[in-house]
XYZ file of C-alpha atoms in Angstrom:
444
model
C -6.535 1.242 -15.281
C -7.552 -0.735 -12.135
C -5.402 -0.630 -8.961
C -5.251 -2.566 -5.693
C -4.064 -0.706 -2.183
C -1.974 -2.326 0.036
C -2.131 0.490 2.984
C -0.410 0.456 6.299
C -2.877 2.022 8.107
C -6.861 1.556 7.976
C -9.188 3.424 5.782
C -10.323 6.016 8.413
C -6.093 6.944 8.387
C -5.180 6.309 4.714
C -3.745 9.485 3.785
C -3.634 8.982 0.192
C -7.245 9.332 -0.203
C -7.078 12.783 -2.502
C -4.292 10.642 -4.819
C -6.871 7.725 -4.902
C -9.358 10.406 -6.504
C -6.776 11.400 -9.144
C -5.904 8.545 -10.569
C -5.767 8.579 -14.772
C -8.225 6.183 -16.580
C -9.487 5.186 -13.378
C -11.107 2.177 -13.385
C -11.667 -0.461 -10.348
C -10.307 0.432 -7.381
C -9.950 -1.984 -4.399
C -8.531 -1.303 -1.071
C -7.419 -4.606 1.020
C -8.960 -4.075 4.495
C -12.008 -2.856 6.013
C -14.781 -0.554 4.800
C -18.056 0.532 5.360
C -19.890 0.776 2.646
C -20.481 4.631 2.935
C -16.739 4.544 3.030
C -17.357 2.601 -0.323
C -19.948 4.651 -1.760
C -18.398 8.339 -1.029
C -14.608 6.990 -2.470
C -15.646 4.643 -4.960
C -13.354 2.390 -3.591
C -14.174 -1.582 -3.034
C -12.941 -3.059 0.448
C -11.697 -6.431 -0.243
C -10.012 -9.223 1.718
C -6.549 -10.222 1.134
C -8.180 -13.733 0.037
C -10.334 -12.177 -2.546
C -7.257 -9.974 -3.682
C -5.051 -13.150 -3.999
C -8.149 -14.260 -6.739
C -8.265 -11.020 -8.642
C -5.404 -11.166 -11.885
C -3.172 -9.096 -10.884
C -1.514 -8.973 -14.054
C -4.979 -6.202 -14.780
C -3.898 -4.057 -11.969
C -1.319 -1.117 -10.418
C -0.382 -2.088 -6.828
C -0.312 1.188 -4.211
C 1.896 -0.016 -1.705
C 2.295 1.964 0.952
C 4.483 -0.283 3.621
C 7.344 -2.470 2.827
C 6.208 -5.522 4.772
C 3.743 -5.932 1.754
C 7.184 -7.302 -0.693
C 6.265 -10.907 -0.046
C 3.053 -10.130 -1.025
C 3.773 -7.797 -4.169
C 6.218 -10.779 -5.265
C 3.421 -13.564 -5.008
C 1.010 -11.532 -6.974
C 3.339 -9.898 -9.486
C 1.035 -7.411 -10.869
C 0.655 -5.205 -14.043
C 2.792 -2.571 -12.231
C 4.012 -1.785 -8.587
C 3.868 1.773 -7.519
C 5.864 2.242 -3.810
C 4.438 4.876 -1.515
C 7.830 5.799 0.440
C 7.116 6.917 3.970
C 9.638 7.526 6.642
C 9.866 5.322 9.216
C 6.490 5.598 11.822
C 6.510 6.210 15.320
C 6.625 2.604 17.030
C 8.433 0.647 13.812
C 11.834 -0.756 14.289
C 13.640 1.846 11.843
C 16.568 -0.553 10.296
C 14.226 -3.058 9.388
C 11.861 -0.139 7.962
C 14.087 1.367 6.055
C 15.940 -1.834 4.939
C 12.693 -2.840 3.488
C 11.249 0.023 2.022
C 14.549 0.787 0.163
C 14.062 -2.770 -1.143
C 10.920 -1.548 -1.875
C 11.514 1.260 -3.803
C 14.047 -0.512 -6.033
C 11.514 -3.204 -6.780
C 8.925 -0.829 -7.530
C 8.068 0.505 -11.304
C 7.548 4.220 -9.803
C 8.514 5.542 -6.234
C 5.961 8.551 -4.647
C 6.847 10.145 -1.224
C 5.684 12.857 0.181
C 9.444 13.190 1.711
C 11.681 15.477 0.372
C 14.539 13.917 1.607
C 13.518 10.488 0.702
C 12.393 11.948 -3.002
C 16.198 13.451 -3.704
C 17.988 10.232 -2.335
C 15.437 7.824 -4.860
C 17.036 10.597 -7.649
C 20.050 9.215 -7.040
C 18.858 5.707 -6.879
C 16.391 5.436 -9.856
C 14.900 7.526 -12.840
C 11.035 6.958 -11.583
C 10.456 8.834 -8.872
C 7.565 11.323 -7.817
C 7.240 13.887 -5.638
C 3.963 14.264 -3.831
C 4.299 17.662 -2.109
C 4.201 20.676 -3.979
C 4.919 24.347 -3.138
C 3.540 26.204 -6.192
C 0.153 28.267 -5.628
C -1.231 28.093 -9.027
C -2.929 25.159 -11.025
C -1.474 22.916 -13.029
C -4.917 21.645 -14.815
C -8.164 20.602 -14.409
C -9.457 16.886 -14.076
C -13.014 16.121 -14.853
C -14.749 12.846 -12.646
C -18.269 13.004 -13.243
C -19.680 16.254 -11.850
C -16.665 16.918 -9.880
C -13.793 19.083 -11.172
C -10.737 18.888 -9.510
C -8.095 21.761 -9.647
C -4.562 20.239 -9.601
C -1.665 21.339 -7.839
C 1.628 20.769 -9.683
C 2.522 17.625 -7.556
C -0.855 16.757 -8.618
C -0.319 17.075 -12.061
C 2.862 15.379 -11.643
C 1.430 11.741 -9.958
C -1.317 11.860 -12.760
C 1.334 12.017 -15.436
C 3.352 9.855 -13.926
C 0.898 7.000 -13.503
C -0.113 7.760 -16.838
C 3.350 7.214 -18.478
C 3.679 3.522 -16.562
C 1.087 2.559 -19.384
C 1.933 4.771 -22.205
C 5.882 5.412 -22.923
C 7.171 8.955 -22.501
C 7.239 8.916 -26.225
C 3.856 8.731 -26.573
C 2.698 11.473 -24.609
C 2.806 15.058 -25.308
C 6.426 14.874 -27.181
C 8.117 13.008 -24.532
C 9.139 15.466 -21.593
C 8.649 12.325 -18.802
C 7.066 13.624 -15.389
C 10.776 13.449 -14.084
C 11.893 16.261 -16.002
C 8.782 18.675 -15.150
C 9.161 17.531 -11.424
C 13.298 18.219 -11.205
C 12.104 22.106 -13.499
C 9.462 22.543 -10.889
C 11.472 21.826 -7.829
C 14.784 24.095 -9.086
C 13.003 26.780 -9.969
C 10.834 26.747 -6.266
C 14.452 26.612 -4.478
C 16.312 29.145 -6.784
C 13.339 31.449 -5.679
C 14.298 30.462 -1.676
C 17.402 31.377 -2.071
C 16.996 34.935 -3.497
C 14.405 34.859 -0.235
C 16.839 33.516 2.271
C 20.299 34.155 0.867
C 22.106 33.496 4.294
C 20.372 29.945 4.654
C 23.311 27.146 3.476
C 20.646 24.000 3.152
C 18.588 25.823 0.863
C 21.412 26.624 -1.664
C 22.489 22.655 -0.883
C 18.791 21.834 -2.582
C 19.215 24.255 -4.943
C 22.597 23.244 -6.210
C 21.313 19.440 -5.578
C 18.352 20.192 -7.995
C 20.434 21.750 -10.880
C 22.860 18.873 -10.597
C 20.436 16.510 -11.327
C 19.533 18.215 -14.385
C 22.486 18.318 -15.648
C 23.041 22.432 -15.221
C 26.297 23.648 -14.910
C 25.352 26.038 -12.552
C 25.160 23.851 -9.274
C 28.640 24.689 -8.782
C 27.921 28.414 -8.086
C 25.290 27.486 -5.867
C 27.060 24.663 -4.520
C 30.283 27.196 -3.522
C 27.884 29.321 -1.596
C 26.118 27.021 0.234
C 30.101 25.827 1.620
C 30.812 29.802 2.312
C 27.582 29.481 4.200
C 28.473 26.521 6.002
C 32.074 27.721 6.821
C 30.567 31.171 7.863
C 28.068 29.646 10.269
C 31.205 27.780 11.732
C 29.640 24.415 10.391
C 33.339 23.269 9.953
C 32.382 19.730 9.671
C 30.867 19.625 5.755
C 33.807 18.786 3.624
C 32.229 14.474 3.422
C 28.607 16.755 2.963
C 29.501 19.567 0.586
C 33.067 20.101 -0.801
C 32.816 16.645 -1.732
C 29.857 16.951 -3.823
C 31.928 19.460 -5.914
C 33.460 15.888 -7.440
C 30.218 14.914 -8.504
C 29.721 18.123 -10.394
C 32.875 18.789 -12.138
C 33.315 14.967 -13.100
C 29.806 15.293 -14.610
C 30.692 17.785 -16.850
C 33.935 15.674 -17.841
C 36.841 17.901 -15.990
C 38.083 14.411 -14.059
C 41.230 16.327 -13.039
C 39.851 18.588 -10.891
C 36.663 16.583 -9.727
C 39.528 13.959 -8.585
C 41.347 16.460 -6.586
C 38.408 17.525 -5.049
C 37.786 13.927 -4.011
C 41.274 13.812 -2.378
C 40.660 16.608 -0.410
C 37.931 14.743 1.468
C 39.955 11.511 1.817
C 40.777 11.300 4.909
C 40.542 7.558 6.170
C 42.816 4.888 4.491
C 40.785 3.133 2.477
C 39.654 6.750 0.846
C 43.029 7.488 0.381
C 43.579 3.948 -1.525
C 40.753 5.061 -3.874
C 42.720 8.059 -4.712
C 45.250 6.088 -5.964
C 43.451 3.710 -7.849
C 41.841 6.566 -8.990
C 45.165 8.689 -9.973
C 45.632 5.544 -12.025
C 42.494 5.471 -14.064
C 42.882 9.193 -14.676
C 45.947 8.501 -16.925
C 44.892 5.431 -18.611
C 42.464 5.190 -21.666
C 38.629 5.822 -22.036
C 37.564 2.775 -20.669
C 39.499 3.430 -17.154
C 38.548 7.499 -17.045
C 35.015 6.359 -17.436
C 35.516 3.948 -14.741
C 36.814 6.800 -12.354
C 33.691 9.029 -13.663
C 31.730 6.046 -12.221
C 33.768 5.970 -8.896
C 32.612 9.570 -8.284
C 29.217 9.019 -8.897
C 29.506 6.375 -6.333
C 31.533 8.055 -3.919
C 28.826 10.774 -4.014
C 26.345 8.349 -3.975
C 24.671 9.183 -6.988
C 24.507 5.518 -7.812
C 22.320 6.113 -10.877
C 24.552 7.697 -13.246
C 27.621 5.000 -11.780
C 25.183 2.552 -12.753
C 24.878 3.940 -16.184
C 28.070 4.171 -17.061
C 29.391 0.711 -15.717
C 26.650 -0.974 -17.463
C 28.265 0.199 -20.817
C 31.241 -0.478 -19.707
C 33.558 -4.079 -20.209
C 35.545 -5.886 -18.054
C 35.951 -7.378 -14.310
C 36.953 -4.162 -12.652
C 33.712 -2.606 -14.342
C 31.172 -5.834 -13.189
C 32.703 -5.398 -9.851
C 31.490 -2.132 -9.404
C 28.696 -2.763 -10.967
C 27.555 -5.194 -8.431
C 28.411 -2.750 -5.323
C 26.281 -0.332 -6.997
C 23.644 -2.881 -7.017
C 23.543 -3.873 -3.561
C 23.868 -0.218 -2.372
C 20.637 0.148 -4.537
C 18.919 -2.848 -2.854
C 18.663 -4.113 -6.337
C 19.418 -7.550 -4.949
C 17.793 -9.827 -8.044
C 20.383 -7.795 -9.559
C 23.112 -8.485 -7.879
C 22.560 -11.908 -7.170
C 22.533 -12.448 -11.036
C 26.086 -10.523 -11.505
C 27.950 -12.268 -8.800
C 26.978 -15.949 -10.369
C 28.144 -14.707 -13.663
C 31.433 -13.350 -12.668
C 31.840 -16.525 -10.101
C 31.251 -18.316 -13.017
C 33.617 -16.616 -15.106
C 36.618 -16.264 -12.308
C 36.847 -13.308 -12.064
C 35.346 -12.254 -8.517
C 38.653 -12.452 -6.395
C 40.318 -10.412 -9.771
C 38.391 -7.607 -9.603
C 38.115 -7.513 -5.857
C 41.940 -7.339 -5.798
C 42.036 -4.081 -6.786
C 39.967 -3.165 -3.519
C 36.071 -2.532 -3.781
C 34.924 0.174 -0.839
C 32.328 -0.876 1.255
C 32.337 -4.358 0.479
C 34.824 -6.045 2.159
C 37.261 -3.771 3.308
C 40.732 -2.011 0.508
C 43.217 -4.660 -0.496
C 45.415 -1.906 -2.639
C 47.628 -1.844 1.123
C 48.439 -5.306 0.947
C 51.964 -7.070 0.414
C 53.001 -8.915 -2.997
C 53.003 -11.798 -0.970
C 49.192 -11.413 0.103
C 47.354 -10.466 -3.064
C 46.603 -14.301 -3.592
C 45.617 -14.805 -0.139
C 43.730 -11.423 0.340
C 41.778 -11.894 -3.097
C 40.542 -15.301 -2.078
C 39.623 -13.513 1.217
C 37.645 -10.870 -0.472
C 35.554 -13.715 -2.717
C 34.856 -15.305 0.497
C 33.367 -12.294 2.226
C 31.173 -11.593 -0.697
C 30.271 -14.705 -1.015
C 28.216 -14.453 2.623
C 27.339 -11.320 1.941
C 25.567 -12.421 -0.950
C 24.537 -15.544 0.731
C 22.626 -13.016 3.055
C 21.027 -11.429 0.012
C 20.302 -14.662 -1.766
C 18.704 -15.658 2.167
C 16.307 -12.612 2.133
C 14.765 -12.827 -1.452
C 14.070 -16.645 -0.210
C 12.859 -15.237 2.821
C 10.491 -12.537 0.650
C 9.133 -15.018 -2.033
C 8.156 -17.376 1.248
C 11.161 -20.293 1.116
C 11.870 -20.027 4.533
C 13.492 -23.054 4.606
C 15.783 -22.095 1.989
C 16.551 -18.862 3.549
C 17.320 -20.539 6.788
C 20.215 -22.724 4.949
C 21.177 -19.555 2.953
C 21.349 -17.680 6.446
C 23.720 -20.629 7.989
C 25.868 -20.534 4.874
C 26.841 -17.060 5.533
C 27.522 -16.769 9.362
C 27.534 -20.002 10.311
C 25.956 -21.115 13.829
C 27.354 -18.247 15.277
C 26.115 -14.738 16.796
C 26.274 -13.415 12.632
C 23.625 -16.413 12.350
C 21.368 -15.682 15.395
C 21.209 -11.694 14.232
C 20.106 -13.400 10.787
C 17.653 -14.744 12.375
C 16.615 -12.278 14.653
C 15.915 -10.035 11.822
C 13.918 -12.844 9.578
C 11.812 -13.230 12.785
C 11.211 -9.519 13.145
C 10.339 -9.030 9.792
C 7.803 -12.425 9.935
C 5.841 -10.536 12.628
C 5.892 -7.259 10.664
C 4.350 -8.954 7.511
C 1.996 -10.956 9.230
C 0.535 -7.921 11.881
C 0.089 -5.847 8.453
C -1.486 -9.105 6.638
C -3.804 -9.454 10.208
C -5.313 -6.373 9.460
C -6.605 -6.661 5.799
C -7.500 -10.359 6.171
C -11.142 -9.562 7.073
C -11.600 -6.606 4.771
């Protein structure tokens, strides 16, 4: 395998150096910026300019990105694979436009690593590829031969080497097909359910815990789940039912008791479009399999485990379903995606139907509005989404370097008005980003 970094820092403060080492079949390695070649020598690692990476074929090698104002760059040179190192946002960044970006990022990307724990749990609930790259277990989890050098490997070790590994050979190919997911998620339970027999009094560790075993699909979470609340309610913490009763939803309607998971939802509904869900929920609930899957979905999203709503709508038929579908998408930055959905149901008609019945946190709940209005309020919902994915349809232009078609894109959605001049306030922001990053590999 042969990789090309794209860092965000220099060499000297590239703190993926020890992954760089571990990397399965490793063949050329090439690092776009600046070197000296002791640098080269001791890492094995060729500096390169961003000119001579732009000649290399990508198509023979795994991108390492490790800032999100590389995308225009990963989408010109469409490599072999794109592996997204997920930071939080550094000291000095504008943090909306970071973390705008490096969600996009992430959803782009063919496997996410972070060394973030918080960042790792919410890409669980975003995508199936995701890697941990801290690990808390004192043992090793194998050895790795590279020359004369023997490297012991910690389990998140382990983990990143399997992981790359399984981006070129399916699961099914290797070692019976347990993915790297699945020994990560065991790994990571199994170091919190210790924690909390440590620190039984401590709510957030219990959260993880029961966060962990949810993702696995363990019907446990619940029990840890229930005394992470107690915790919460006993530390006076009275503000956690959107944080932690809620998430009870998630778990019951995984395990197919709707009924309860949707009065657990209701409890938590406190604002009126929440409380419009409810009833559009209440409805699916008694209707047939296709609507009780749709309500399954509606939890997942309402919990914001967008990965299982996402698998589950895409089974599923019908406007109300592709509706979804597409907020899911854009909540996911999957904006290729979403782009592609909203032309089909334009196409088809049936954007204003299904946005009738009132999609949260696109454009507002319609369920409120009069007989009279569901024409007028249905044509207003198409309209809204079709800026907002004029906006979306504007940044990929802006990321795959049409500028000028982003610009009109931009002015379709907000007009020449302040919605316009915050467009493009943000496209300029982002410009500079890309090309101070770009400044400091071009003379690698």
């Amino acid at each position: 395998m042969n990789y090309i970094v794209l860092s965000r820092t220099a060499w000297e403060d590239y703190e993926y150096k020890r992954m760089l080492e571990l990397l399965p079949e490793r063949g050329e390695v090439c690092f776009a910026g600046a070197m000296t070649p002791v640098q080269q020598r001791s890492s094995q690692v060729r500096s390169v300019t961003l000119a001579e990476v732009y000649k290399l074929n990508a198509r023979e090698y795994t991108l390492l990105v490790s800032s999100p104002y590389w995308l225009p760059d990963v989408l010109a040179l469409q490599p072999a694979y794109t592996v997204a190192l997920l930071e939080p946002c550094p000291d000095g960044e504008d943090a909306a436009l970071w973390d705008k970006y490096s969600a996009s990022l992430g959803a782009l990307a063919d496997l996410a690593g972070t060394s973030s724990e918080r960042i790792y749990l919410e890409q669980n609930l975003r995508r199936g590829q995701v890697v941990y790259l801290n690990g808390d277990e004192p043992v090793s989890y194998g050895l790795l031969r590279r020359g004369e050098r023997l490297y012991f490997l910690t389990d998140a070790e382990a983990v990143w080497n399997r992981a790359l590994e399984e981006l070129w050979h399916p699961p099914d190919a290797v070692n019976g097909g347990e993915t790297y997911l699945d020994i990560q998620r065991r790994l990571r339970t199994r170091y919190y359910l210790s924690m909390c027999a440590k620190l039984p009094g401590e709510p957030s560790v219990h959260y993880v815990a029961a966060s962990y075993l949810y993702l696995q699909g363990d019907e446990e979470a619940a029990q840890l789940l229930a005394q992470s609340f107690e915790l919460m309610l006993l530390h006076d913490y009275t503000e956690c039912l959107h944080s932690h009763y809620r998430f009870f939803s998630a778990v019951e309607a995984k395990k197919g008791n709707l009924a309860l998971a949707l009065r657990q939802y209701e409890i938590t509904a406190f604002t009126e479009e929440e409380r419009a869900r409810v009833t559009q929920m209440k409805q699916w609930l008694h209707g047939g399999e296709v609507q009780q899957r749709l309500l399954c979905a509606e939890l997942m999203t309402v919990n914001e485990d967008y990965a299982a709503a996402i698998g589950l709508l895409v089974r599923l038929p019908g406007p109300e379903a592709q509706q979804r579908l597409l907020h899911n998408y854009i909540a996911t930055f999957q904006w290729e995606k979403a782009l592609q959905l909203h032309q089909e149901l334009t196409a088809e008609g049936t954007v204003a139907e299904a946005g009738s019945a009132g999609l949260p946190g696109l454009a507002g709940n319609l369920q409120g509005a009069s007989p009279g209005r569901e024409t007028s309020s249905a044509d207003e919902l198409a309209e809204r989404m079709a800026g907002q994915m004029s906006v979306i349809e504007g940044t990929l232009h802006l990321l795959y370097g049409r500028r000028h078609e982003a610009i009109r894109s931009f002015l379709r959605s907000a007009g020449a008005d302040q919605g316009a001049r915050q467009l493009f306030a943000e496209m300029a922001d982002l410009e500079e980003a890309v090309q101070k990053l770009r400044g400091g590999a071009a003379g690698g």
